[in-house]
Structures are given as C-alpha cells and as structure tokens.
C-alpha cells in the first residue's frame, strides 16, 4: 500500500523524466532511506516492460573507505559504478542522505584523489547522455538530514520538496510542460546573442555565450528542474562575483565565496569559511578553475534557500554557474573531475543584461 | 562507534571464514537491516587491503518483480548478480530479512522460472568455489522477522545467534578450530566406509557414500556452521523418511514432509501443509528428485529449532539431507536449480549406523 504521492512521483520519473521504454536496462540508485520511492519506481519500471536493476547506495561505507583506504583502494572502480556509467540505458538516481556531513572529516586531498579516479568514467557517462545513448534523472527524497539543513521540520520539508517537484498539482507533467514552454520563450530570445553582463552588490562579471547552446531543463535530468543553462566560452569570463548562498558539498559548508576571473580563469578565490577546501578543489585539475556552466533559475515554486543545490540553483530569479566539467551538449569544452555550482541571488537589486539589454531584473524576467 | 560484538563478528568473517587477502575483490551482500554488520565488514575488508564492493539487497523489490514481471523480465540477470557469481574473488553474504513471508503469495511456477533462469550462473558459482577461485561465506543478522519465526524476543534471539556463532566466547576462532578438530575425528572414522542406514520413528532409509568425500564444515562457508556433509551416490537412496521439522522457504512453511526413495529418486512425497508447493519444487528439473547432500549436525551450541535452515541443520545430533544441487567437492554429480535442506531429529530414539556400526545414537556421536 504505497502513498499515492509516491506513486505519482514514480510515474513522473519513469514515464516523463526518462521515458522508460520496454527492453531497456534501468539502474535505480538510492540510499535505503528512500525505500518507498525506490520500490515504487522499481514497480513502475517493471510495469513498463523494462529491466530494472535496483542499487541501494551506501554513503556511510564510502566515508569509511575515504577515511581508511589506501590510494590504490580509493582508485578502485567497482563493477557496479562501471555498469551504471557505461552500460545502463537509463539511470534514475534518488538522493536520500541520512547525514549530509558524513564526509566532513575526510582529507580533501583524498576526496580529490577519489573523484579524479572516477573522472574518465564520469566523462563517458556525460558523453553517452549527450549523444542519446543514455537517459538519466536525479531527484531527492526528503530525509531528516535534508530538512535539518533547510532549518525545517521534516513534514514541512516534504511538502516543500513535493511542491518544488510540482507533485502537489493534479497533473504534474502538464505543469512541467507549461514551464518548458516558458523556458523555450526565454531561450528563443537568448539564441544568437553573445555577451552576458551581471551586475549587483559585489558583482561585476561578463562572459560570452557566443555560439553556445542554451538547454531547456524541464524536469527531465533534474527533478525538480526549472533552469536554462549553457556553457560559457571558456576564456571569456572576466570580473568579480560574490555568491549569495553558501556551497554545501562533501560534508562541508563553504561560505561567502568570492571569485575573480581573468580570461576565463579563476585567479583569486576567497571564502569566510572552508576557504582552504575551496582552493584545494579549484586545484583538482586544469579545468577546475574555468566555468563549465552558466544558468538562470526559473522555478518560482522554489522561493527559499535550503542548502541543497538541486533546489537552490532552480530558485526563480537567481543565476548560477559551475566551475569544472561542462555539459558537451551546450558546446562547453571544459573538462574536469569536479562540477561545483554556486548561486548568486539577483532578486534584490541585481541585473543580468544580454548584449546590452536587461534580461533578468530584481528576480523577474523582463523580456 | 560500533558494538564490539559486531566488530568481533566482522573480524571472524573476513579474517577466518573467507581469509580475505590484499588485492582481492570482495562482494559484501545484505539487506540494509544488517547495516551495522555490513559496514563493520566493509571497514575490516578495507583494513585488510582488499577491494570491497558493498551491495545492499532488496528482497521487497524481488517480490514485486515476481508478482508483476513478464517471463522475460524474470529471466533477466542483472549485471550485479553476474559480477557476484562470476567475478568476485570473495563473497560475504549477510542475510537480514525484515519479513520472511514476503514471497508467500508468489505463484510457485514463477518462482521456479526465476530460479531456473539463474541455474547456470549458480552452477558456475559453485564450480568456482569448488576449484578455489572463490571464497564465500553466509551469515545471518538478527532481525525482528527471524526472531518472530523462532518464537523469541529479538534480544534473546540476538543472544542465540551470537552463541550459535561462538561469538560469546573470548576467542571465537579458537572455538571454531576446536570444533573443526572434533569433526575431523568423525570424518577420519567415516572415510572409506560405504553405507549409511537411518532408523527411527517413521524413518528407514539407506544410502551409499562409497567413494564420496566428507567435508568438514568449520565456520567458513556457513557462519555459524558445525556439520559434516557429503554427496550420496545418486541412485543409491532407498526407503522412507519423515522429517521432524518443517521446511521454511520462499515465504512458505512446508510441514511434516514424508519422502519415499527408489534407486535414488523421490517416488512419493507428501506434506500436511503446502504439499502442492513441495511437489512443484520436486518437479523443477530432473535433479530435483535426487539427493545432492547428506549431513550430520555437530553444533551443540544450537539446541532449539528456530525455523531457519542456517541454524537448524547444524543442531548437534540431527541429520539433514537436500534434494537438488550437490556440492562438486563431495563427489556429488547431481545438478538442479534447487537445493532444499530437510532435517530429521535423531535425538529421541534415532540411530544412524554406518556399515553396520552405530555412529550417532539418541543425538550423540558414539564412535
């Protein structure tokens, strides 16, 4: 007897986000804390005539490996990871952490070694997605840990997640298709334009998007989604930016990040908390100091910051950008083992202009 | 901060049962309900310099697949199963069901189809174990479900499991080595002998073990263990037997099983409950009506029947036999997709004689 909201969620993921087809091999990944949704998705995939492979993830064990494993052990790629990255036709990834700070005591150098060892596999995964051999989606199941990060009660947080996913609507898929149309209108306006200029408190940044492709992120690869993104021309980024919200990643909170770019490269970086970790991540590899993504958040069902990038980067009226790996389908050529999203709130006094025309002002699209 | 009894258990499994060596690929399987032991084993394997692959199992999803999947979906072998059966150097399997009757509504024909599709893979696994390419062990983590089957409180059941595994001793491995010596004494006596005759209430059965090998099961492949077993000559079994304890398998309890053998084959089979299921299983394939195993239980730390074969078949002073797949290392040539153990209690008025001499009488070894 499954919760009808969970059944609706499973149908939206399998039927809309990745559009499972009979005969496909479908990897379903997630921590056991998400068991109700994992099982509902598994059942839905069975009903659609595909071959589900349910894989429970084990964040705690990964933390133990990072704490105690040798370099050789950190570099070991499990056959499961290899299957998910290189063989599965569809990957449905359900995040459900029970402690988001599990990795907080891990030496960042060991984290980098672990990530770098998986770089080639991750690139293969992205390439398979770009050329249509793979469909994937990522969603997040509400846990006490996520609610705690959001400073919310778990019941209220669950409502927040369901609303952000538009699962509180009678027909969630229709709501996603409506947002897709609105995003397409924005993309049609952006197409062919060249330069983005961001200005606001502590922000004065220019970057080129000339020749790059804007992607309509409509609840398929991220669920929820609600953003339009591209890959900036790698050496075009210049100026300074201060990010309004902290980055929460790998068990750490990096606060008040400020970056200065010169010809695409981050040449100055600071943070008021965990600055050392920020610098170490930027030094992971050559591509880690260049932008791989630039995007506008368009999901106005997400209004509050909850310290989780899946939701935060979609907040309607914000912009975000990521250092590190770019998405090949945008035209980005940047390669890296990392992909770090950072968000700037333009809802109070910020402006994003494109080729001199205001596009987003005080958190509203004005075209 | 792990329970010291769990740490002791993990060390016994990794260090004694499968003797993990640096560089080996070690699959660690189990339901998330066993997370404390799964993580402790994972940590121990990391410390031993091997490559652990932690795989949480999903019994609930398997039940859904059996209920709703097409024949083609039931025959699908996941790459994870393939890895475990054909590639891993070591498999540590930790059973931890949260409901032992999950499969009770599944059509036995569908269960047979699912099992038969995995037969070749299971045989490969057994062959790899027989020729030393694979080390495996199976243990059981106490859950409410198992305690309920045993008619015990979960705390008391946990003590029962730890005691059966000799984990309540200061040095569990020393205790296992002691039992191994005692079992070797019994095997040395049995070696070269030919005919076993069982007699007792409703039991009059003969079988040949001529030329077959007795295996000293000393806490390695089963944890706990405590049995000596062989593969009877396939066409040698004649007579009748009534099994004292029900068989609990695939969500069903089959009670008061009686079998009649002629030249090795089960020619009559009855049960007072779930007889139809018993017959269907015996008709799985040609080998399902022949014995693949005959054994004596030697673990006198297990005195009570708890409806779980891992413990029940080891009860000191009982005998058990399995229809279906035999272990190649015993000399058994029987092949089947099933392996069904059934137990006869010889502790009250039963005798097992070997070549005419009493070997086990009223539950005590008398040689």
XYZ file of C-alpha atoms in Angstrom:
734
model
C 0.000 0.000 0.000
C 2.052 2.885 -1.260
C 1.431 6.571 -0.572
C -0.346 7.947 -3.678
C 2.071 10.913 -3.773
C 4.963 8.434 -4.002
C 3.211 6.551 -6.827
C 2.690 9.856 -8.684
C 6.373 10.694 -8.199
C 7.447 7.275 -9.534
C 5.200 7.641 -12.598
C 6.549 11.130 -13.332
C 10.178 9.944 -13.087
C 9.808 6.759 -15.153
C 7.150 7.995 -17.579
C 8.135 11.639 -18.080
C 11.702 12.357 -16.891
C 13.458 9.398 -18.528
C 10.584 7.956 -20.611
C 11.443 4.319 -19.946
C 10.953 2.046 -22.957
C 10.313 -1.709 -22.925
C 13.544 -3.699 -23.068
C 15.786 -1.011 -21.589
C 18.130 -1.715 -18.686
C 17.239 0.757 -15.951
C 19.575 1.382 -12.998
C 17.668 2.709 -9.971
C 20.045 4.132 -7.384
C 19.457 5.444 -3.895
C 20.080 5.144 -0.184
C 17.741 2.728 1.621
C 16.186 5.746 3.388
C 14.308 6.331 0.112
C 12.953 2.772 0.037
C 9.285 3.718 -0.580
C 10.168 5.730 -3.688
C 12.855 3.287 -4.842
C 10.374 0.418 -4.709
C 7.611 2.429 -6.377
C 9.979 3.360 -9.229
C 11.111 -0.270 -9.484
C 7.484 -1.434 -9.767
C 6.725 1.246 -12.367
C 9.749 0.187 -14.444
C 8.612 -3.459 -14.258
C 5.158 -2.399 -15.470
C 6.720 -0.558 -18.406
C 8.392 -3.781 -19.595
C 11.969 -2.722 -18.896
C 14.692 -4.446 -16.848
C 15.188 -2.657 -13.526
C 18.419 -3.005 -11.545
C 17.806 -1.627 -8.053
C 21.032 -0.469 -6.419
C 20.981 0.772 -2.855
C 23.839 3.169 -2.192
C 25.992 3.185 0.931
C 27.267 6.670 1.766
C 28.498 5.548 5.188
C 30.745 2.900 3.703
C 32.165 5.429 1.228
C 33.074 7.674 4.171
C 34.866 4.730 5.813
C 36.752 3.995 2.592
C 37.833 7.643 2.260
C 38.957 7.652 5.894
C 40.907 4.415 5.899
C 41.562 3.201 2.334
C 44.949 3.248 0.595
C 45.426 5.312 -2.567
C 45.030 2.115 -4.579
C 41.769 1.312 -2.794
C 40.441 4.839 -3.457
C 41.233 4.435 -7.152
C 39.385 1.104 -7.406
C 36.247 1.384 -9.542
C 33.566 -1.070 -8.567
C 31.920 -3.085 -11.347
C 28.639 -1.547 -10.180
C 29.849 2.002 -10.877
C 31.181 0.799 -14.220
C 27.809 -0.720 -15.133
C 25.907 2.432 -14.151
C 28.236 4.763 -16.039
C 28.951 2.724 -19.160
C 26.166 0.165 -19.701
C 22.776 1.128 -18.272
C 20.341 2.596 -20.816
C 18.623 4.644 -18.120
C 19.777 5.844 -14.692
C 17.274 7.013 -12.074
C 19.198 8.458 -9.148
C 17.347 9.138 -5.897
C 19.373 11.042 -3.306
C 18.421 10.331 0.281
C 21.220 11.149 2.681
C 20.700 10.489 6.386
C 23.623 12.736 7.371
C 24.839 15.351 4.908
C 28.052 15.919 6.901
C 29.363 12.373 6.753
C 32.422 13.433 4.780
C 33.292 16.485 6.861
C 36.379 14.911 8.451
C 37.737 13.484 5.199
C 41.053 14.895 3.986
C 40.204 16.966 0.869
C 43.239 15.531 -0.934
C 41.835 12.046 -0.507
C 38.422 13.247 -1.711
C 40.133 14.725 -4.793
C 42.037 11.500 -5.463
C 38.773 9.522 -5.234
C 36.994 11.962 -7.575
C 39.879 12.174 -10.048
C 39.983 8.368 -10.345
C 36.336 8.489 -11.494
C 36.819 11.333 -13.947
C 37.110 9.291 -17.146
C 34.069 7.228 -16.180
C 32.056 10.362 -15.411
C 33.025 11.874 -18.771
C 31.927 8.707 -20.569
C 28.606 8.977 -18.729
C 28.156 12.597 -19.815
C 29.064 11.757 -23.414
C 26.595 8.872 -23.507
C 23.926 11.254 -22.213
C 24.889 13.930 -24.769
C 24.599 11.604 -27.768
C 21.368 9.941 -26.623
C 22.650 6.512 -25.585
C 21.622 7.233 -22.002
C 18.698 8.896 -20.250
C 19.209 9.916 -16.652
C 17.384 11.775 -13.933
C 18.203 12.889 -10.425
C 15.690 13.516 -7.665
C 15.837 13.916 -3.892
C 13.784 12.081 -1.288
C 13.058 14.080 1.875
C 15.023 12.905 4.929
C 15.515 14.341 8.398
C 19.046 15.316 7.369
C 17.933 17.441 4.414
C 15.150 19.022 6.484
C 17.704 19.875 9.166
C 19.969 21.568 6.601
C 16.944 23.569 5.468
C 16.085 24.594 9.056
C 12.691 22.961 8.624
C 10.572 20.271 10.211
C 10.643 17.098 8.122
C 6.897 17.165 7.332
C 7.104 20.779 6.145
C 10.241 19.953 4.168
C 8.428 17.043 2.500
C 5.711 19.476 1.383
C 8.424 21.834 0.091
C 10.011 19.026 -1.964
C 6.687 17.852 -3.384
C 5.691 21.415 -4.289
C 9.092 22.121 -5.918
C 8.570 18.955 -7.980
C 5.033 20.152 -8.854
C 3.746 16.876 -7.399
C 1.105 18.857 -5.482
C -0.583 19.623 -8.820
C -3.330 17.409 -10.228
C -1.238 16.827 -13.332
C 2.463 17.340 -12.575
C 3.546 16.507 -16.117
C 1.257 19.205 -17.566
C 2.832 21.703 -15.151
C 6.319 20.726 -16.315
C 5.303 21.080 -19.960
C 3.970 24.575 -19.206
C 7.298 25.593 -17.628
C 9.106 24.080 -20.592
C 7.168 26.373 -22.964
C 8.008 29.457 -20.901
C 11.687 28.468 -20.800
C 11.651 27.932 -24.566
C 10.368 31.506 -24.996
C 13.378 32.764 -22.984
C 15.792 30.579 -24.933
C 14.378 31.781 -28.278
C 15.121 35.338 -27.138
C 18.673 34.386 -25.992
C 19.562 32.431 -29.119
C 22.185 34.119 -31.239
C 23.070 36.646 -28.534
C 26.684 36.934 -27.386
C 27.510 38.619 -24.111
C 26.058 38.299 -20.604
C 26.815 41.006 -18.038
C 25.913 40.509 -14.382
C 25.791 43.472 -12.042
C 24.652 43.921 -8.487
C 26.072 44.152 -4.975
C 29.683 42.862 -5.206
C 29.008 41.558 -8.743
C 30.501 42.822 -11.987
C 31.063 39.934 -14.350
C 30.985 39.466 -18.129
C 31.047 36.252 -20.080
C 30.457 35.190 -23.674
C 27.871 32.653 -24.752
C 28.500 33.223 -28.465
C 27.927 30.058 -30.467
C 26.897 28.092 -27.412
C 23.591 26.248 -26.983
C 21.022 27.021 -24.268
C 19.399 23.918 -22.778
C 15.779 23.827 -21.630
C 15.918 21.935 -18.332
C 12.324 20.855 -17.966
C 12.154 18.259 -15.196
C 13.912 15.510 -17.079
C 17.512 15.240 -15.873
C 16.801 17.066 -12.652
C 13.535 16.534 -10.841
C 12.671 19.190 -9.871
C 14.246 21.328 -12.524
C 13.433 24.785 -13.784
C 16.537 26.365 -15.269
C 18.027 27.253 -18.619
C 21.748 26.699 -18.890
C 24.657 26.844 -21.287
C 28.444 26.501 -21.256
C 30.230 29.871 -21.391
C 33.112 30.348 -23.837
C 35.959 29.059 -21.705
C 38.380 32.022 -21.893
C 35.718 34.752 -21.985
C 34.904 35.217 -18.304
C 36.185 38.416 -16.666
C 35.408 40.320 -13.488
C 34.329 39.574 -9.962
C 31.410 37.873 -8.303
C 30.266 37.238 -4.756
C 27.938 34.291 -4.274
C 24.939 34.986 -2.056
C 24.489 31.485 -0.736
C 26.989 29.052 0.761
C 28.018 25.942 -1.146
C 27.291 22.764 0.790
C 29.232 19.818 -0.582
C 31.057 16.714 0.598
C 30.088 17.397 4.197
C 31.346 20.982 4.207
C 29.757 24.418 4.069
C 31.791 26.999 2.159
C 30.545 30.493 2.964
C 30.690 33.841 1.236
C 32.652 32.688 -1.791
C 34.192 35.480 -3.913
C 35.919 34.777 -7.220
C 37.861 36.962 -9.661
C 38.186 35.754 -13.253
C 40.757 36.778 -15.862
C 40.287 35.463 -19.385
C 38.158 32.632 -18.093
C 40.376 31.504 -15.234
C 39.722 31.951 -11.517
C 42.767 33.957 -10.426
C 41.554 34.929 -6.961
C 39.282 32.961 -4.655
C 38.246 33.518 -1.070
C 35.649 32.313 1.425
C 34.956 33.208 5.032
C 34.624 29.526 5.961
C 36.402 26.490 4.481
C 38.489 28.658 2.142
C 41.285 26.097 2.108
C 38.877 23.425 0.882
C 37.658 25.763 -1.877
C 41.218 26.364 -3.088
C 42.053 22.663 -2.994
C 39.012 21.867 -5.120
C 39.926 24.602 -7.627
C 43.338 22.949 -7.899
C 41.919 19.486 -8.666
C 42.915 19.804 -12.321
C 43.333 22.339 -15.135
C 39.603 22.657 -15.865
C 38.593 23.207 -12.251
C 39.353 26.956 -12.438
C 37.205 27.505 -15.564
C 33.420 27.723 -15.828
C 31.622 24.728 -17.294
C 28.110 26.099 -16.845
C 26.152 29.338 -16.630
C 22.401 29.303 -15.920
C 19.221 31.115 -14.927
C 16.861 29.585 -12.306
C 13.198 29.634 -13.385
C 11.311 27.562 -10.801
C 9.111 30.040 -8.916
C 7.728 27.151 -6.799
C 11.112 27.280 -5.074
C 11.481 30.533 -3.175
C 13.664 29.641 -0.194
C 17.269 28.597 0.120
C 17.510 25.084 1.647
C 21.270 24.421 1.347
C 20.760 21.827 -1.346
C 21.950 22.603 -4.849
C 19.277 20.516 -6.585
C 16.681 23.005 -5.335
C 18.725 26.154 -4.715
C 20.053 26.544 -8.249
C 16.483 26.431 -9.587
C 15.156 29.292 -7.412
C 13.245 31.552 -9.803
C 15.168 34.803 -10.353
C 18.679 33.623 -9.441
C 21.690 32.822 -11.599
C 24.261 30.133 -11.007
C 27.470 28.988 -12.545
C 29.699 25.960 -12.072
C 33.467 25.653 -12.127
C 34.654 22.406 -13.659
C 33.097 19.931 -16.053
C 30.785 21.354 -18.726
C 27.909 19.632 -20.486
C 29.043 18.763 -24.031
C 25.545 19.402 -25.443
C 25.886 23.108 -24.567
C 29.070 23.356 -26.615
C 31.222 23.517 -23.487
C 34.674 22.051 -23.937
C 35.696 22.282 -20.308
C 36.803 19.018 -18.694
C 37.335 18.408 -15.008
C 36.723 15.855 -12.272
C 34.674 18.467 -10.399
C 31.441 20.326 -11.129
C 30.738 22.919 -8.415
C 27.603 25.021 -8.669
C 27.492 28.448 -6.999
C 24.447 30.708 -6.787
C 24.054 34.467 -6.978
C 20.718 35.911 -5.890
C 19.655 38.696 -8.257
C 16.270 39.164 -6.609
C 17.260 42.337 -4.712
C 18.965 44.877 -6.917
C 20.672 42.572 -9.388
C 20.564 42.760 -13.167
C 21.570 40.318 -15.879
C 21.895 42.079 -19.238
C 22.428 40.297 -22.530
C 24.069 42.189 -25.391
C 23.202 45.376 -23.508
C 19.503 44.647 -22.924
C 18.140 43.851 -19.463
C 17.016 40.201 -19.338
C 16.552 39.499 -15.628
C 15.982 42.367 -13.192
C 15.268 42.148 -9.440
C 14.473 38.442 -9.909
C 11.995 38.867 -12.774
C 12.463 38.019 -16.427
C 11.769 41.272 -18.274
C 11.813 40.210 -21.900
C 31.226 3.692 17.459
C 30.422 0.113 16.624
C 29.205 -2.555 19.041
C 32.300 -4.649 19.970
C 30.330 -7.861 19.297
C 29.707 -6.624 15.732
C 33.411 -5.815 15.281
C 34.309 -9.324 16.513
C 31.808 -10.816 14.063
C 33.260 -8.792 11.158
C 36.806 -9.868 12.046
C 35.776 -13.538 12.243
C 34.045 -13.390 8.836
C 36.771 -11.511 6.954
C 39.783 -12.915 8.810
C 38.717 -16.513 9.442
C 35.736 -17.560 7.287
C 36.948 -16.250 3.928
C 40.512 -15.177 4.875
C 40.498 -12.004 2.773
C 43.816 -11.299 1.057
C 45.124 -7.912 -0.092
C 44.109 -7.133 -3.663
C 41.028 -9.371 -3.757
C 37.650 -8.095 -4.927
C 35.219 -8.742 -2.092
C 31.444 -8.572 -2.640
C 29.598 -7.842 0.604
C 25.877 -8.525 0.253
C 22.992 -7.922 2.592
C 19.722 -6.170 3.315
C 20.091 -2.678 4.798
C 18.635 -4.034 8.061
C 22.114 -5.502 8.649
C 23.834 -2.142 8.135
C 25.949 -2.229 11.345
C 27.495 -5.596 10.386
C 27.720 -4.734 6.678
C 29.653 -1.551 7.462
C 31.883 -3.297 10.009
C 32.747 -5.997 7.452
C 33.352 -3.321 4.805
C 35.759 -1.478 7.153
C 37.552 -4.730 8.017
C 37.984 -5.572 4.311
C 39.389 -2.063 3.680
C 41.859 -2.592 6.543
C 42.954 -5.897 5.009
C 43.933 -4.129 1.769
C 41.250 -5.674 -0.427
C 38.644 -4.016 -2.668
C 35.192 -4.185 -1.060
C 32.021 -3.868 -3.134
C 29.122 -3.312 -0.749
C 25.819 -4.429 -2.260
C 22.610 -3.882 -0.360
C 19.957 -6.388 -1.371
C 16.301 -5.587 -1.977
C 14.046 -8.529 -1.158
C 10.913 -6.375 -1.416
C 11.694 -5.376 -4.981
C 12.306 -9.019 -5.906
C 8.842 -9.859 -4.556
C 7.369 -7.091 -6.747
C 9.225 -8.420 -9.785
C 7.981 -11.956 -9.151
C 4.437 -10.642 -8.741
C 4.293 -8.396 -11.783
C 7.182 -9.148 -14.154
C 6.855 -10.873 -17.527
C 8.639 -14.190 -18.150
C 11.348 -12.261 -19.997
C 11.770 -9.896 -17.043
C 12.041 -12.835 -14.624
C 14.755 -14.372 -16.802
C 16.798 -11.143 -16.876
C 20.076 -11.497 -14.972
C 21.324 -8.238 -13.530
C 24.977 -7.334 -14.106
C 25.289 -7.232 -10.317
C 24.293 -10.889 -9.967
C 26.646 -11.735 -12.805
C 29.536 -9.937 -11.062
C 28.860 -11.684 -7.745
C 28.581 -15.142 -9.303
C 31.312 -14.999 -11.938
C 33.863 -12.309 -10.999
C 34.179 -11.578 -7.285
C 37.109 -13.311 -5.558
C 35.241 -13.387 -2.258
C 31.531 -13.189 -1.418
C 30.369 -12.353 2.102
C 26.598 -12.782 2.244
C 24.723 -11.408 5.248
C 21.066 -12.419 5.395
C 18.796 -9.946 7.168
C 15.195 -10.335 6.117
C 12.624 -7.969 7.604
C 9.724 -10.232 6.589
C 10.405 -13.886 5.869
C 6.995 -14.356 4.229
C 7.366 -11.728 1.522
C 7.151 -14.344 -1.212
C 4.180 -16.257 0.212
C 1.728 -15.027 -2.444
C 4.074 -15.616 -5.387
C 2.985 -18.257 -7.895
C 5.421 -21.194 -7.402
C 5.705 -21.594 -11.182
C 7.018 -18.044 -11.444
C 9.426 -18.694 -8.577
C 10.663 -21.794 -10.433
C 11.088 -19.845 -13.668
C 13.106 -17.186 -11.814
C 15.273 -19.832 -10.123
C 15.767 -21.903 -13.284
C 16.968 -18.813 -15.188
C 19.738 -18.460 -12.584
C 20.740 -22.130 -12.594
C 23.752 -21.890 -14.911
C 25.056 -18.875 -13.006
C 24.637 -20.669 -9.677
C 26.476 -23.720 -11.013
C 29.351 -21.528 -12.191
C 29.476 -20.043 -8.692
C 29.628 -23.492 -7.093
C 32.324 -24.640 -9.527
C 34.435 -21.549 -8.847
C 34.115 -22.289 -5.125
C 34.990 -25.970 -5.635
C 38.205 -25.258 -7.534
C 39.377 -22.459 -5.220
C 38.780 -19.419 -7.417
C 36.182 -18.153 -4.962
C 35.807 -17.981 -1.199
C 32.331 -17.385 0.170
C 30.557 -17.262 3.472
C 26.975 -16.873 4.585
C 25.838 -15.483 7.901
C 22.588 -14.165 9.346
C 21.986 -10.889 11.145
C 19.246 -10.986 13.803
C 16.069 -9.152 12.771
C 12.588 -8.953 14.293
C 11.377 -11.200 11.466
C 13.786 -14.028 12.253
C 13.100 -13.695 15.975
C 9.376 -13.919 15.265
C 9.870 -17.125 13.253
C 11.814 -18.517 16.197
C 9.041 -17.556 18.660
C 11.563 -15.434 20.545
C 12.064 -11.854 21.650
C 14.582 -10.101 19.415
C 17.123 -9.502 22.217
C 17.015 -13.172 23.225
C 17.249 -14.200 19.565
C 20.312 -11.979 19.145
C 21.965 -13.821 22.039
C 21.004 -17.135 20.416
C 22.626 -16.096 17.103
C 25.806 -14.829 18.781
C 26.098 -18.002 20.846
C 25.493 -20.255 17.807
C 28.308 -18.339 16.053
C 30.513 -18.799 19.162
C 30.848 -15.004 19.271
C 30.112 -15.111 23.015
C 33.489 -16.809 23.522
C 36.637 -14.811 24.262
C 38.252 -16.267 21.157
C 35.609 -17.379 18.643
C 38.173 -18.542 16.095
C 39.807 -20.865 18.646
C 36.372 -22.341 19.375
C 35.791 -22.979 15.669
C 39.207 -24.622 15.329
C 38.343 -26.886 18.252
C 35.080 -27.965 16.582
C 36.977 -28.489 13.342
C 39.295 -30.980 15.097
C 36.352 -32.900 16.556
C 34.671 -33.015 13.134
C 37.905 -34.242 11.559
C 37.974 -37.123 14.053
C 34.451 -38.125 12.914
C 35.391 -37.797 9.227
C 38.527 -39.900 9.711
C 36.263 -42.625 11.124
C 33.774 -42.286 8.225
C 36.394 -42.249 5.478
C 36.340 -45.363 3.324
C 33.005 -46.548 4.713
C 30.135 -47.256 2.319
C 26.592 -47.435 3.607
C 24.553 -45.229 5.927
C 21.353 -46.584 7.473
C 18.952 -44.292 9.319
C 16.317 -45.741 11.586
C 13.861 -44.214 13.999
C 10.203 -43.244 14.240
C 8.900 -43.206 10.623
C 12.483 -43.495 9.301
C 14.038 -46.432 7.477
C 16.458 -45.195 4.846
C 19.701 -46.449 3.327
C 22.125 -44.597 1.108
C 25.636 -45.145 -0.181
C 28.517 -42.739 0.388
C 31.080 -45.060 -1.212
C 33.848 -43.112 -2.902
C 32.397 -39.799 -1.840
C 34.217 -37.119 0.193
C 33.108 -35.866 3.618
C 33.535 -32.113 4.083
C 34.486 -30.556 7.408
C 32.219 -27.511 7.650
C 34.034 -25.449 10.226
C 32.529 -21.952 10.183
C 33.920 -20.926 6.838
C 31.154 -21.136 4.214
C 28.392 -21.047 6.789
C 28.726 -18.892 9.877
C 27.681 -20.490 12.127
C 28.479 -23.931 10.853
C 29.003 -27.220 12.617
C 28.215 -30.077 10.254
C 29.962 -32.740 8.240
C 28.437 -33.400 4.855
C 28.857 -35.389 1.669
C 27.007 -36.101 -1.573
C 25.298 -39.520 -1.566
C 25.704 -41.807 -4.585
C 22.846 -40.516 -6.713
C 20.983 -43.785 -7.423
C 21.694 -45.438 -4.061
C 18.972 -43.962 -1.837
C 16.133 -46.317 -0.854
C 13.432 -46.287 1.788
C 11.278 -43.798 3.622
C 11.885 -40.807 5.842
C 9.729 -38.372 7.780
C 11.305 -35.020 8.534
C 10.832 -33.811 12.090
C 10.928 -30.105 11.361
C 9.060 -28.040 8.766
C 10.920 -26.529 5.834
C 10.562 -22.740 5.699
C 11.457 -21.381 2.291
C 10.385 -18.686 -0.162
C 7.771 -17.409 2.256
C 6.163 -20.812 2.845
C 6.178 -23.362 5.623
C 6.007 -26.969 4.424
C 5.071 -29.235 7.307
C 5.512 -32.901 8.067
C 7.300 -33.811 4.844
C 7.489 -37.553 4.073
C 9.505 -38.911 1.149
C 9.932 -42.394 -0.332
C 13.030 -43.062 -2.454
C 13.571 -45.783 -5.040
C 17.059 -46.114 -6.521
C 17.816 -42.534 -5.584
C 14.662 -40.910 -6.866
C 11.841 -39.454 -4.787
C 8.849 -41.526 -5.971
C 6.367 -40.458 -3.293
C 6.178 -37.113 -1.476
C 3.618 -35.729 0.926
C 3.233 -32.889 3.408
C 0.404 -31.839 5.692
C 0.778 -28.198 4.635
C 1.898 -26.755 1.272
C 2.173 -30.211 -0.292
C 1.435 -28.803 -3.730
C 4.384 -26.411 -3.425
C 6.653 -29.292 -2.369
C 5.649 -31.321 -5.448
C 6.125 -28.360 -7.771
C 9.630 -27.801 -6.416
C 10.482 -31.504 -6.833
C 9.398 -31.163 -10.467
C 11.672 -28.155 -11.150
C 14.088 -30.327 -13.149
C 15.474 -33.880 -13.350
C 17.909 -33.446 -10.441
C 15.319 -32.022 -8.050
C 14.087 -35.512 -7.060
C 17.597 -36.787 -6.187
C 19.676 -36.074 -3.108
C 22.600 -33.678 -3.538
C 23.669 -33.701 0.125
C 23.645 -35.843 3.263
C 24.972 -34.459 6.560
C 25.302 -34.702 10.335
C 24.776 -31.601 12.518
C 27.520 -31.107 15.121
C 26.913 -27.682 16.678
C 25.840 -28.345 20.266
C 25.574 -24.559 20.874
C 22.398 -24.815 18.789
C 19.797 -26.831 20.651
C 16.481 -25.349 19.554
C 14.662 -25.303 16.243
C 14.231 -21.683 15.017
C 12.718 -22.269 11.547
C 15.880 -21.140 9.813
C 17.931 -23.694 7.934
C 21.274 -21.954 8.528
C 20.913 -22.814 12.222
C 18.529 -25.770 12.203
C 20.631 -28.056 10.010
C 23.594 -27.587 12.389
C 21.729 -28.691 15.545
C 24.053 -31.173 17.273
C 22.646 -34.696 16.970
C 20.436 -34.247 13.897
C 20.876 -35.352 10.304
C 19.793 -33.485 7.196
C 19.707 -34.067 3.502
C 18.995 -31.876 0.498
C 17.186 -32.666 -2.726
C 18.698 -30.897 -5.722
C 22.110 -29.439 -6.436
C 25.085 -31.225 -4.887
C 28.468 -29.773 -3.945
C 31.008 -30.918 -6.554
C 33.786 -31.137 -3.937
C 31.911 -34.008 -2.218
C 31.897 -36.007 -5.456
C 28.193 -35.322 -5.993
C 27.191 -35.215 -9.646
C 23.628 -34.060 -9.037
C 22.617 -30.850 -10.827
C 19.496 -28.823 -10.190
C 18.247 -25.273 -9.839
C 17.070 -26.100 -6.315
C 18.822 -27.146 -3.098
C 16.284 -27.939 -0.386
C 17.526 -28.996 3.024
C 15.316 -31.138 5.271
C 16.096 -32.144 8.834
C 15.446 -35.330 10.789
C 15.880 -35.174 14.552
C 17.629 -38.310 15.825
C 17.872 -37.055 19.398
C 14.999 -39.197 20.712
C 15.252 -42.801 19.673
C 17.009 -42.403 16.324
C 20.108 -44.206 15.127
C 22.456 -43.617 12.231
C 24.574 -46.679 11.525
C 27.467 -46.810 9.095
C 28.479 -50.142 7.560
C 26.523 -51.770 10.380
C 28.136 -49.896 13.301
C 26.202 -47.274 15.293
C 27.650 -43.801 14.616
C 25.030 -41.437 16.041
C 22.564 -42.640 18.681
C 19.930 -40.567 20.527
C 21.680 -37.407 19.342
C 25.195 -38.368 20.493
C 28.162 -39.409 18.404
C 29.171 -42.822 19.756
C 32.403 -43.574 17.915
